[in-house]
Amino acid sequence: DAGVTQSPTHLIKTRGQQVTLRCSPKSGHDTVSWYQQALGQGPQFIFQYYEEEERQRGNFPDRFSGHQFPNYSSELNVNALLLGDSALYLCASSLAAGRRISGANVLTFGAGSRLTVL
Amino acid sequence: GESVGLHLPTLSVQEGDNSIINCAYSNSASDYFIWYKQESGKGPQFIIDIRSNMDKRQGQRVTVLLNKTVKHLSLQIAATQPGDSAVYFCAENTDSYDKVIFGPGTSLSVIP
């Protein structure tokens, strides 16, 4: 059973460019969350998608957008890249609250996409 | 606002000793707490979790303690092994939402 898969694993962009990162959730999961992890810091919540809609959003500008497809996979788009966007972008999948066993593990993470902005 | 923080950013322990990693949280509405382990080049991996109606939960070589009075969480690793070297994050969640908030992490180094 494949876990969460993300692509690409590494990529380099220049300031002002746009990037799209992709995520396939763990089989059976229907919710996808995206996190940004700067070097030496904990993951910061960007947003969460459920039923193809953004359900929750963290403190990130509108340059960060996403999409969820009917097969539950998801994309993260970042426009007008800044140097400060350089980070590991993590995708995590879960089963929506109310459908999982109470207290069960919430998130399963992928290995991430390492974005470097030059 | 919501926040989860760690007291010790780095921790070095001798192989075979017990490790204790501490965490403070500020959101009294959080009712579910998780410890994650992140090895270099990998995403966070679930270790153990605990709900707010519990004070202690044990797994294989790991124990999580929750003190709601002082909003404190700890992870105990028994007989620490070199494979335990990683960054450990505590995280919190409220059951109404799936958003999980992470602390800054503690880097654990095991000395052979």
CSV table of C-alpha atoms in Angstrom, one decimal:
chain,number,residue,atom,x,y,z
A,1,ASP,CA,0.0,0.0,0.0
A,2,ALA,CA,1.7,3.2,-1.2
A,3,GLY,CA,1.8,6.0,1.3
A,4,VAL,CA,1.8,9.7,0.4
A,5,THR,CA,3.8,10.4,-2.7
A,6,GLN,CA,5.0,13.8,-3.7
A,7,SER,CA,6.6,15.2,-6.9
A,8,PRO,CA,9.0,16.5,-7.7
A,9,THR,CA,11.4,15.7,-4.9
A,10,HIS,CA,13.7,18.7,-5.7
A,11,LEU,CA,13.4,21.7,-7.9
A,12,ILE,CA,15.1,25.0,-8.4
A,13,LYS,CA,13.3,28.2,-9.5
A,14,THR,CA,14.2,31.9,-9.8
A,15,ARG,CA,12.5,34.8,-8.1
A,16,GLY,CA,9.2,35.7,-9.8
A,17,GLN,CA,8.6,32.3,-11.3
A,18,GLN,CA,5.7,30.0,-10.5
A,19,VAL,CA,5.8,26.5,-9.2
A,20,THR,CA,3.4,23.6,-9.0
A,21,LEU,CA,3.9,20.7,-6.5
A,22,ARG,CA,1.9,17.5,-6.6
A,23,CYS,CA,0.7,15.0,-4.0
A,24,SER,CA,-1.1,11.7,-4.0
A,25,PRO,CA,-2.6,10.8,-0.7
A,26,LYS,CA,-2.4,7.5,1.1
A,27,SER,CA,-5.0,5.0,-0.1
A,28,GLY,CA,-8.3,5.5,1.7
A,29,HIS,CA,-7.6,9.0,2.7
A,30,ASP,CA,-9.7,11.9,1.5
A,31,THR,CA,-8.1,15.0,3.0
A,32,VAL,CA,-4.9,16.6,2.0
A,33,SER,CA,-3.0,19.2,4.0
A,34,TRP,CA,0.1,21.2,2.9
A,35,TYR,CA,2.9,22.4,5.1
A,36,GLN,CA,5.9,24.5,4.6
A,37,GLN,CA,9.0,23.6,6.5
A,38,ALA,CA,11.9,26.1,6.6
A,39,LEU,CA,15.3,24.7,7.4
A,40,GLY,CA,15.6,24.0,11.2
A,41,GLN,CA,11.9,24.8,11.9
A,42,GLY,CA,8.7,22.9,12.4
A,43,PRO,CA,6.2,22.5,9.6
A,44,GLN,CA,3.8,25.4,9.2
A,45,PHE,CA,0.3,24.8,8.0
A,46,ILE,CA,-0.6,26.3,4.6
A,47,PHE,CA,-4.0,24.9,3.9
A,48,GLN,CA,-6.2,21.9,3.8
A,49,TYR,CA,-8.4,20.4,1.1
A,50,TYR,CA,-11.4,18.3,1.5
A,51,GLU,CA,-14.1,17.4,-1.1
A,52,GLU,CA,-12.1,19.5,-3.7
A,53,GLU,CA,-12.5,22.7,-1.6
A,54,GLU,CA,-10.1,24.6,0.7
A,55,ARG,CA,-11.4,24.0,4.1
A,56,GLN,CA,-8.8,25.7,6.3
A,57,ARG,CA,-6.0,28.1,5.7
A,58,GLY,CA,-2.9,29.1,7.6
A,59,ASN,CA,-1.2,32.5,7.6
A,60,PHE,CA,0.0,32.4,4.1
A,61,PRO,CA,-0.5,35.0,1.3
A,62,ASP,CA,-2.8,34.5,-1.7
A,63,ARG,CA,0.3,33.6,-3.8
A,64,PHE,CA,-0.1,30.2,-2.3
A,65,SER,CA,-3.1,28.4,-3.8
A,66,GLY,CA,-4.1,24.8,-4.3
A,67,HIS,CA,-6.5,22.3,-5.8
A,68,GLN,CA,-7.8,18.9,-5.0
A,69,PHE,CA,-9.0,16.6,-7.7
A,70,PRO,CA,-11.8,14.0,-7.6
A,71,ASN,CA,-9.3,11.2,-6.9
A,72,TYR,CA,-8.2,13.2,-3.8
A,73,SER,CA,-4.8,14.1,-5.2
A,74,SER,CA,-3.7,17.6,-4.8
A,75,GLU,CA,-1.6,20.4,-6.1
A,76,LEU,CA,0.1,23.3,-4.4
A,77,ASN,CA,0.8,26.4,-6.5
A,78,VAL,CA,3.0,29.3,-5.6
A,79,ASN,CA,3.1,32.4,-7.7
A,80,ALA,CA,5.7,35.2,-7.8
A,81,LEU,CA,8.3,33.2,-5.9
A,82,LEU,CA,10.4,34.9,-3.3
A,83,LEU,CA,13.7,33.9,-1.9
A,84,GLY,CA,11.9,33.2,1.4
A,85,ASP,CA,9.7,30.6,-0.2
A,86,SER,CA,12.7,28.3,-0.3
A,87,ALA,CA,11.7,25.4,1.9
A,88,LEU,CA,10.6,21.8,2.1
A,89,TYR,CA,6.9,21.5,1.2
A,90,LEU,CA,5.2,18.6,2.8
A,91,CYS,CA,1.9,17.0,1.9
A,92,ALA,CA,0.0,15.1,4.5
A,93,SER,CA,-3.1,13.1,4.0
A,94,SER,CA,-5.8,12.0,6.5
A,95,LEU,CA,-9.3,10.7,6.8
A,96,ALA,CA,-11.7,13.5,7.5
A,97,ALA,CA,-12.8,14.2,11.1
A,98,GLY,CA,-16.0,12.4,11.8
A,99,ARG,CA,-15.0,9.5,9.6
A,100,ARG,CA,-12.0,8.3,11.5
A,101,ILE,CA,-11.7,6.5,14.8
A,102,SER,CA,-11.5,9.1,17.5
A,103,GLY,CA,-8.0,9.7,18.6
A,104,ALA,CA,-6.5,7.9,15.6
A,105,ASN,CA,-3.4,9.2,13.9
A,106,VAL,CA,-4.4,12.3,12.0
A,107,LEU,CA,-1.7,12.8,9.4
A,108,THR,CA,0.5,10.7,7.2
A,109,PHE,CA,3.2,12.7,5.5
A,110,GLY,CA,5.1,12.4,2.3
A,111,ALA,CA,8.8,12.9,2.0
A,112,GLY,CA,8.3,16.4,0.7
A,113,SER,CA,9.4,18.6,-2.3
A,114,ARG,CA,12.5,20.6,-1.7
A,115,LEU,CA,12.1,24.0,-3.4
A,116,THR,CA,15.1,26.3,-3.8
A,117,VAL,CA,14.4,29.9,-5.0
A,118,LEU,CA,17.4,31.7,-6.4
B,1,GLY,CA,-3.2,32.4,19.6
B,2,GLU,CA,-2.4,28.8,19.1
B,3,SER,CA,1.2,27.7,19.6
B,4,VAL,CA,3.2,24.7,20.6
B,5,GLY,CA,6.7,25.1,21.8
B,6,LEU,CA,9.6,23.0,23.0
B,7,HIS,CA,11.9,23.8,25.9
B,8,LEU,CA,15.1,22.2,24.6
B,9,PRO,CA,16.1,22.7,21.0
B,10,THR,CA,18.9,20.1,21.1
B,11,LEU,CA,19.4,17.0,23.3
B,12,SER,CA,22.4,14.6,23.3
B,13,VAL,CA,22.1,11.3,25.2
B,14,GLN,CA,24.3,8.2,25.6
B,15,GLU,CA,23.2,5.1,23.9
B,16,GLY,CA,21.2,3.0,26.3
B,17,ASP,CA,20.1,5.9,28.4
B,18,ASN,CA,16.5,7.2,28.6
B,19,SER,CA,15.6,10.4,26.7
B,20,ILE,CA,13.0,12.9,27.7
B,21,ILE,CA,11.8,15.6,25.2
B,22,ASN,CA,9.5,18.3,26.6
B,23,CYS,CA,6.9,20.4,24.9
B,24,ALA,CA,4.5,23.3,26.0
B,25,TYR,CA,1.3,24.2,24.4
B,26,SER,CA,-1.0,27.2,24.9
B,27,ASN,CA,-4.3,26.3,23.3
B,28,SER,CA,-6.5,24.9,26.1
B,29,ALA,CA,-9.0,23.8,23.4
B,30,SER,CA,-6.5,21.3,22.0
B,31,ASP,CA,-7.7,17.8,22.8
B,32,TYR,CA,-5.4,15.6,20.8
B,33,PHE,CA,-1.6,15.6,20.8
B,34,ILE,CA,0.9,13.8,18.6
B,35,TRP,CA,4.6,13.2,18.6
B,36,TYR,CA,6.4,12.9,15.3
B,37,LYS,CA,9.9,11.9,14.4
B,38,GLN,CA,11.6,13.4,11.4
B,39,GLU,CA,14.8,11.9,10.0
B,40,SER,CA,17.0,13.7,7.5
B,41,GLY,CA,15.4,13.8,4.1
B,42,LYS,CA,12.1,12.4,5.2
B,43,GLY,CA,8.7,13.6,6.2
B,44,PRO,CA,7.5,13.5,9.8
B,45,GLN,CA,6.6,10.0,11.0
B,46,PHE,CA,4.0,9.3,13.6
B,47,ILE,CA,5.4,8.0,16.9
B,48,ILE,CA,2.6,8.1,19.5
B,49,ASP,CA,-0.5,10.1,20.3
B,50,ILE,CA,-2.6,10.9,23.3
B,51,ARG,CA,-6.0,12.4,23.9
B,52,SER,CA,-6.7,15.1,26.5
B,53,ASN,CA,-8.7,12.7,28.6
B,54,MET,CA,-5.6,10.7,29.3
B,55,ASP,CA,-2.4,11.5,31.4
B,56,LYS,CA,-0.2,8.8,30.0
B,57,ARG,CA,0.1,6.5,27.1
B,58,GLN,CA,2.8,3.9,26.4
B,59,GLY,CA,4.0,2.4,23.2
B,60,GLN,CA,7.0,0.3,22.3
B,61,ARG,CA,9.9,2.0,24.1
B,62,VAL,CA,8.1,5.3,24.1
B,63,THR,CA,5.8,7.0,26.6
B,64,VAL,CA,3.9,10.2,26.3
B,65,LEU,CA,2.9,12.1,29.4
B,66,LEU,CA,0.3,14.9,29.3
B,67,ASN,CA,-0.1,17.5,32.1
B,68,LYS,CA,-3.1,19.6,31.3
B,69,THR,CA,-2.8,21.7,34.4
B,70,VAL,CA,0.4,23.3,33.1
B,71,LYS,CA,-0.2,22.5,29.5
B,72,HIS,CA,2.9,20.3,29.2
B,73,LEU,CA,3.6,17.3,27.1
B,74,SER,CA,6.7,15.0,27.2
B,75,LEU,CA,8.0,12.1,25.2
B,76,GLN,CA,10.1,9.5,27.0
B,77,ILE,CA,12.3,7.1,25.0
B,78,ALA,CA,13.6,4.1,26.9
B,79,ALA,CA,17.0,2.6,26.1
B,80,THR,CA,17.8,5.2,23.4
B,81,GLN,CA,19.4,3.7,20.3
B,82,PRO,CA,21.4,5.3,17.4
B,83,GLY,CA,18.4,4.9,15.2
B,84,ASP,CA,16.5,7.3,17.5
B,85,SER,CA,18.6,10.2,16.3
B,86,ALA,CA,16.3,12.6,14.6
B,87,VAL,CA,14.2,15.7,15.1
B,88,TYR,CA,11.2,15.2,17.3
B,89,PHE,CA,8.1,17.4,17.0
B,90,CYS,CA,5.1,17.7,19.3
B,91,ALA,CA,1.9,18.7,17.6
B,92,GLU,CA,-1.6,19.5,18.7
B,93,ASN,CA,-5.0,19.2,17.1
B,94,THR,CA,-8.6,20.0,18.1
B,95,ASP,CA,-11.0,17.3,17.1
B,96,SER,CA,-13.3,19.7,15.2
B,97,TYR,CA,-10.6,20.4,12.7
B,98,ASP,CA,-7.9,18.5,11.0
B,99,LYS,CA,-5.3,21.3,11.2
B,100,VAL,CA,-2.3,20.1,13.2
B,101,ILE,CA,0.0,22.7,14.7
B,102,PHE,CA,3.6,21.8,15.1
B,103,GLY,CA,6.2,23.0,17.5
B,104,PRO,CA,9.7,24.0,16.5
B,105,GLY,CA,11.3,20.6,17.2
B,106,THR,CA,14.0,19.1,19.3
B,107,SER,CA,17.1,17.5,17.7
B,108,LEU,CA,18.0,14.3,19.5
B,109,SER,CA,21.6,13.0,19.0
B,110,VAL,CA,22.5,9.6,20.4
B,111,ILE,CA,26.1,9.1,21.3
B,112,PRO,CA,27.3,5.5,20.7
